Amino acid sequence: MGAQKIARIEGTALPMRGDDVDTDRIIPARFLRSVTFDGLEDHLFEDERAGAAGAAASRHPFDNPQYRGASIVLVNRNFGCGSSREHAPQALQRWGIRAVLGESFSEIFFGNSLMIGLACVTAAPEHVRELMTRVEAQPAVRLRLDLQAGTCTLDGFSCPIALPAHARDALTTGAWDTTGLLLERYEEVDAVGQRLPYVTGFQGRA
Amino acid sequence: MGKTLLQKVWDLHTVRTLPTGQTQLFIGLHLVHEVTSPQAFDALRARGWRVARTDRTFATVDHIVPTRERARPFLDLLAEDMIASLERNCREFGIRLAGLDDSRQGIVHVIGPELGLTQPGMTIACGDSHTSTHGAFGAVALGIGTSQVRDVLASQCLAMEPMKVRRIRVTGLLSPGVYAKDVILSIINRLGVGGGVGYAYEYAGDTIERMSMDERMTICNMSIEGGARVGYVNPDETTFQYLKGRPFAPEGEAFDRARAWWQAIASDRDARYDDDVVLRAGEQAPVVTWGVNPGQSVPVTGRVPTERAAGSDAKAVADALGYMGFKGGEPVAGMKIDVAFIGSCTNSRLSDLREAARIVRGHRVAPHVNALVVPGSASVKRAAEQEGLDQIFRDAGFEWRGAGCSMCLGMNPDKLVGPQVCASSSNRNFKGRQGSPTGRTLLMSPAMVAAAAVAGEITDVRGLVAEQVEA
């Protein structure tokens, strides 16, 4: 399955401060009552945003007109913890986010994001702080993430970013859609099943 | 050098190393439910793929099922659409389904074990983060998202990263009124909600070894709340006795062969761990969360922390106190509640209901409290009714409902209203988690929820347990 190659991501950013931002906050469960992912972006962080009527009064970064059009979210520690709902990265991606840069991520959120080509990259806490401060002072500043070189650059500042080798390779070579890869040598999958006694009903020698 | 259970299971299920460097891991059991699967089935249809191993796949409905009025079509048309979609998908792809009217229906993490589908040494995947529950049997159980559900449906495999193993040894006797829930909440409080990222948690020590399977499931269930995607307990005689006679467990000589294999899958005595932690259970008190993540908890005898004392966590504490409407330094005992919820994949099994019923027997729910019990499965419900537990709860003023996830996440009509405070036996106290954007959740054991329901406020269940012993 050939997917899009994602090696560089460039755009403005949006700071979403705070540790342990859970997926119930990103997309509340009641919006999961659908058989598609369509329209999830309309409910991103819904319960902490003012809603359409009061958007002007809201202080939520996703309501702030200065960050409209951002393609990178800046986050702190353990972003995306809690529920395994892929609806969370789906909602972010459908809103227009193409990368999340933060101190650390929950494992399931990281994996779900990778599966849909949403890059999650980490940076040192002091660099995340610096990036957030700069973006808040100058929301129009454009960030350039180079996944291969492992750098985040903007006018007058640059810092290293990291992502596991497998994630970097998957994104930069367009191999992040795994199903095709897993089906490639199905006879080997079958062979493993045959070797597992619980699959064959514990019929053979223990 | 010996191996851990995780390493053994990993090695046995490894198909190959993928070009990306990840491990292609065979999945021995795939559990499916209505919320995280529809888009995955659509993807299979779009690409003309079939389900690779229908014999290793089992589905049920839990997240959105109404627990009161279950007549079809549901009043909630979105919910109806999701259930109908799962029914259609299971028919089309040939997957076994314990549907709404099936005697086996229930929360996926309750029915897997009670049907004997969950067994030691397996790899298990499900589109739900609380899949870690199945680790109680010595399985490596992974919560996954919808694209990975697609992967498992189509290929019976996942592309995985290796995990480190942290052994958490719990030692000592738990006092009456102190439960597995209190132990796991303490572990999360100590190691942090992100402390387990990159790790599998192996729960060990004499306290864990003495625990029933229900209790071990409560512990493993909340591994993910500590950031650990996987949590497990080495299988032992308690595990084997639980499995014996279950519908999908091996029988006769096959069971004996299985037992030998299961025993061999446990971590070796000289296994090497990436980290080792010890927790003394003898000092354990009942625990209550006061904040907006499961790590923000104190013993019931304690007080809500102050911002000032929280140091580097001051911001998080201030944010949590602001949302919860609590004052720093306020004692936890005596906090008024509006709703009492006994249920969820963490604590809705028969033993949980028995403990809660023991507390409420002969008492009445406080007049201002709405209290409900939602059994984890149709089978738990039947067993509880046979013992008369439903009558005890009803007599006390609890509602007795049908099986499902219910108010743990408010995807069905069971939701908090406005800023209600809920004493809950579930697993997450995130903002808005129980269906109201301003709703407030206090996590605790089912017995503590029962005690709070009766008192109308948070109270130390140990007092009530002691009363019973004297009487």
CSV table of N, CA and C in Angstrom, one decimal, chain B residues 297-359:
chain,number,residue,atom,x,y,z
B,297,SER,N,-4.8,11.3,43.5
B,297,SER,CA,-5.6,10.6,44.5
B,297,SER,C,-5.0,10.8,45.9
B,298,VAL,N,-5.8,10.5,46.9
B,298,VAL,CA,-5.3,10.5,48.3
B,298,VAL,C,-6.0,9.4,49.0
B,299,PRO,N,-5.4,8.9,50.2
B,299,PRO,CA,-6.1,8.0,51.0
B,299,PRO,C,-7.4,8.7,51.5
B,300,VAL,N,-8.4,8.0,51.8
B,300,VAL,CA,-9.7,8.6,52.3
B,300,VAL,C,-9.5,9.4,53.6
B,301,THR,N,-8.5,9.1,54.3
B,301,THR,CA,-8.2,9.8,55.5
B,301,THR,C,-7.4,11.1,55.2
B,302,GLY,N,-7.1,11.4,54.0
B,302,GLY,CA,-6.3,12.5,53.6
B,302,GLY,C,-7.0,13.7,53.2
B,303,ARG,N,-6.3,14.7,52.7
B,303,ARG,CA,-6.8,16.0,52.3
B,303,ARG,C,-6.4,16.2,50.8
B,304,VAL,N,-7.2,17.0,50.1
B,304,VAL,CA,-6.9,17.5,48.8
B,304,VAL,C,-5.6,18.3,48.9
B,305,PRO,N,-4.6,18.1,48.0
B,305,PRO,CA,-3.4,18.9,48.1
B,305,PRO,C,-3.6,20.4,47.9
B,306,THR,N,-2.7,21.1,48.4
B,306,THR,CA,-2.8,22.6,48.1
B,306,THR,C,-1.8,22.8,46.9
B,307,GLU,N,-2.1,23.9,46.2
B,307,GLU,CA,-1.3,24.3,45.1
B,307,GLU,C,0.1,24.5,45.5
B,308,ARG,N,0.2,25.2,46.7
B,308,ARG,CA,1.5,25.6,47.2
B,308,ARG,C,2.4,24.4,47.5
B,309,ALA,N,1.8,23.3,48.1
B,309,ALA,CA,2.6,22.1,48.4
B,309,ALA,C,2.9,21.3,47.2
B,310,ALA,N,2.3,21.6,46.1
B,310,ALA,CA,2.4,20.7,44.9
B,310,ALA,C,3.7,20.9,44.1
B,311,GLY,N,4.5,21.9,44.4
B,311,GLY,CA,5.8,22.2,43.8
B,311,GLY,C,5.6,22.3,42.3
B,312,SER,N,6.3,21.5,41.5
B,312,SER,CA,6.3,21.6,40.1
B,312,SER,C,5.0,21.2,39.5
B,313,ASP,N,4.1,20.6,40.3
B,313,ASP,CA,2.8,20.2,39.8
B,313,ASP,C,1.8,21.3,40.1
B,314,ALA,N,2.2,22.4,40.6
B,314,ALA,CA,1.3,23.4,41.1
B,314,ALA,C,0.2,23.8,40.0
B,315,LYS,N,0.7,23.9,38.8
B,315,LYS,CA,-0.3,24.3,37.7
B,315,LYS,C,-1.3,23.3,37.5
B,316,ALA,N,-0.9,22.0,37.4
B,316,ALA,CA,-1.9,20.9,37.2
B,316,ALA,C,-2.8,20.8,38.4
B,317,VAL,N,-2.3,21.0,39.6
B,317,VAL,CA,-3.2,20.9,40.8
B,317,VAL,C,-4.2,22.1,40.8
B,318,ALA,N,-3.7,23.3,40.4
B,318,ALA,CA,-4.6,24.4,40.4
B,318,ALA,C,-5.7,24.2,39.3
B,319,ASP,N,-5.3,23.7,38.2
B,319,ASP,CA,-6.3,23.4,37.1
B,319,ASP,C,-7.3,22.4,37.5
B,320,ALA,N,-6.8,21.3,38.2
B,320,ALA,CA,-7.7,20.3,38.6
B,320,ALA,C,-8.7,20.8,39.7
B,321,LEU,N,-8.2,21.5,40.7
B,321,LEU,CA,-9.0,22.1,41.8
B,321,LEU,C,-10.1,23.0,41.2
B,322,GLY,N,-9.6,23.8,40.2
B,322,GLY,CA,-10.6,24.7,39.5
B,322,GLY,C,-11.7,24.0,38.9
B,323,TYR,N,-11.4,22.9,38.2
B,323,TYR,CA,-12.4,22.2,37.5
B,323,TYR,C,-13.3,21.5,38.5
B,324,MET,N,-12.7,20.9,39.5
B,324,MET,CA,-13.5,20.1,40.5
B,324,MET,C,-14.2,21.0,41.5
B,325,GLY,N,-13.8,22.2,41.6
B,325,GLY,CA,-14.5,23.1,42.6
B,325,GLY,C,-14.1,22.8,44.0
B,326,PHE,N,-12.9,22.1,44.2
B,326,PHE,CA,-12.5,21.8,45.6
B,326,PHE,C,-11.5,22.8,46.0
B,327,LYS,N,-11.3,22.9,47.4
B,327,LYS,CA,-10.3,23.8,47.9
B,327,LYS,C,-9.1,23.0,48.4
B,328,GLY,N,-7.9,23.5,48.1
B,328,GLY,CA,-6.7,22.8,48.6
B,328,GLY,C,-6.8,22.7,50.1
B,329,GLY,N,-6.5,21.5,50.6
B,329,GLY,CA,-6.5,21.3,52.1
B,329,GLY,C,-7.8,20.7,52.6
B,330,GLU,N,-8.8,20.7,51.7
B,330,GLU,CA,-10.1,20.2,52.1
B,330,GLU,C,-10.0,18.6,52.4
B,331,PRO,N,-10.6,18.1,53.5
B,331,PRO,CA,-10.6,16.7,53.6
B,331,PRO,C,-11.4,16.0,52.6
B,332,VAL,N,-11.0,14.8,52.2
B,332,VAL,CA,-11.7,14.0,51.2
B,332,VAL,C,-13.0,13.4,51.8
B,333,ALA,N,-12.9,12.9,53.0
B,333,ALA,CA,-14.0,12.3,53.6
B,333,ALA,C,-15.0,13.5,53.9
B,334,GLY,N,-16.3,13.2,53.7
B,334,GLY,CA,-17.3,14.3,53.9
B,334,GLY,C,-17.6,15.0,52.6
B,335,MET,N,-16.9,14.8,51.5
B,335,MET,CA,-17.3,15.5,50.3
B,335,MET,C,-18.7,14.9,49.8
B,336,LYS,N,-19.6,15.8,49.5
B,336,LYS,CA,-20.9,15.4,49.1
B,336,LYS,C,-20.9,14.8,47.7
B,337,ILE,N,-21.7,13.8,47.5
B,337,ILE,CA,-21.9,13.3,46.1
B,337,ILE,C,-23.3,13.4,45.7
B,338,ASP,N,-23.5,13.4,44.3
B,338,ASP,CA,-24.9,13.4,43.8
B,338,ASP,C,-25.2,12.1,43.1
B,339,VAL,N,-24.2,11.3,42.7
B,339,VAL,CA,-24.5,10.1,41.9
B,339,VAL,C,-23.5,9.1,42.4
B,340,ALA,N,-23.9,7.8,42.5
B,340,ALA,CA,-23.1,6.7,42.8
B,340,ALA,C,-23.2,5.7,41.7
B,341,PHE,N,-22.0,5.3,41.1
B,341,PHE,CA,-22.0,4.4,39.9
B,341,PHE,C,-21.1,3.2,40.2
B,342,ILE,N,-21.8,2.0,40.2
B,342,ILE,CA,-21.0,0.8,40.4
B,342,ILE,C,-21.1,0.1,39.0
B,343,GLY,N,-19.9,-0.1,38.4
B,343,GLY,CA,-19.9,-0.7,37.1
B,343,GLY,C,-18.6,-0.5,36.4
B,344,SER,N,-18.5,-0.7,35.1
B,344,SER,CA,-17.3,-0.5,34.2
B,344,SER,C,-16.4,-1.8,34.2
B,345,CYS,N,-15.5,-1.8,33.2
B,345,CYS,CA,-14.6,-3.0,33.0
B,345,CYS,C,-13.7,-3.1,34.2
B,346,THR,N,-13.5,-2.1,35.0
B,346,THR,CA,-12.6,-2.1,36.2
B,346,THR,C,-13.3,-2.9,37.3
B,347,ASN,N,-14.5,-2.6,37.6
B,347,ASN,CA,-15.2,-3.2,38.8
B,347,ASN,C,-16.6,-3.4,38.6
B,348,SER,N,-17.0,-4.4,37.8
B,348,SER,CA,-18.4,-4.7,37.6
B,348,SER,C,-18.6,-6.2,37.6
B,349,ARG,N,-17.7,-7.0,38.2
B,349,ARG,CA,-17.8,-8.4,38.2
B,349,ARG,C,-18.5,-8.9,39.5
B,350,LEU,N,-18.8,-10.1,39.5
B,350,LEU,CA,-19.7,-10.6,40.6
B,350,LEU,C,-19.1,-10.3,42.0
B,351,SER,N,-17.8,-10.5,42.2
B,351,SER,CA,-17.2,-10.2,43.5
B,351,SER,C,-17.3,-8.8,43.9
B,352,ASP,N,-17.2,-7.9,42.9
B,352,ASP,CA,-17.4,-6.4,43.1
B,352,ASP,C,-18.8,-6.2,43.6
B,353,LEU,N,-19.7,-6.8,43.0
B,353,LEU,CA,-21.1,-6.5,43.4
B,353,LEU,C,-21.4,-7.1,44.8
B,354,ARG,N,-20.8,-8.3,45.0
B,354,ARG,CA,-21.0,-8.9,46.4
B,354,ARG,C,-20.4,-8.0,47.5
B,355,GLU,N,-19.3,-7.4,47.3
B,355,GLU,CA,-18.7,-6.5,48.3
B,355,GLU,C,-19.5,-5.3,48.5
B,356,ALA,N,-20.0,-4.7,47.4
B,356,ALA,CA,-20.8,-3.5,47.5
B,356,ALA,C,-22.2,-3.8,48.2
B,357,ALA,N,-22.7,-5.0,47.8
B,357,ALA,CA,-24.0,-5.4,48.4
B,357,ALA,C,-23.9,-5.6,49.9
B,358,ARG,N,-22.7,-6.1,50.3
B,358,ARG,CA,-22.4,-6.3,51.8
B,358,ARG,C,-22.5,-5.0,52.5
B,359,ILE,N,-22.1,-4.0,51.9
B,359,ILE,CA,-22.0,-2.6,52.5
B,359,ILE,C,-23.5,-2.0,52.6
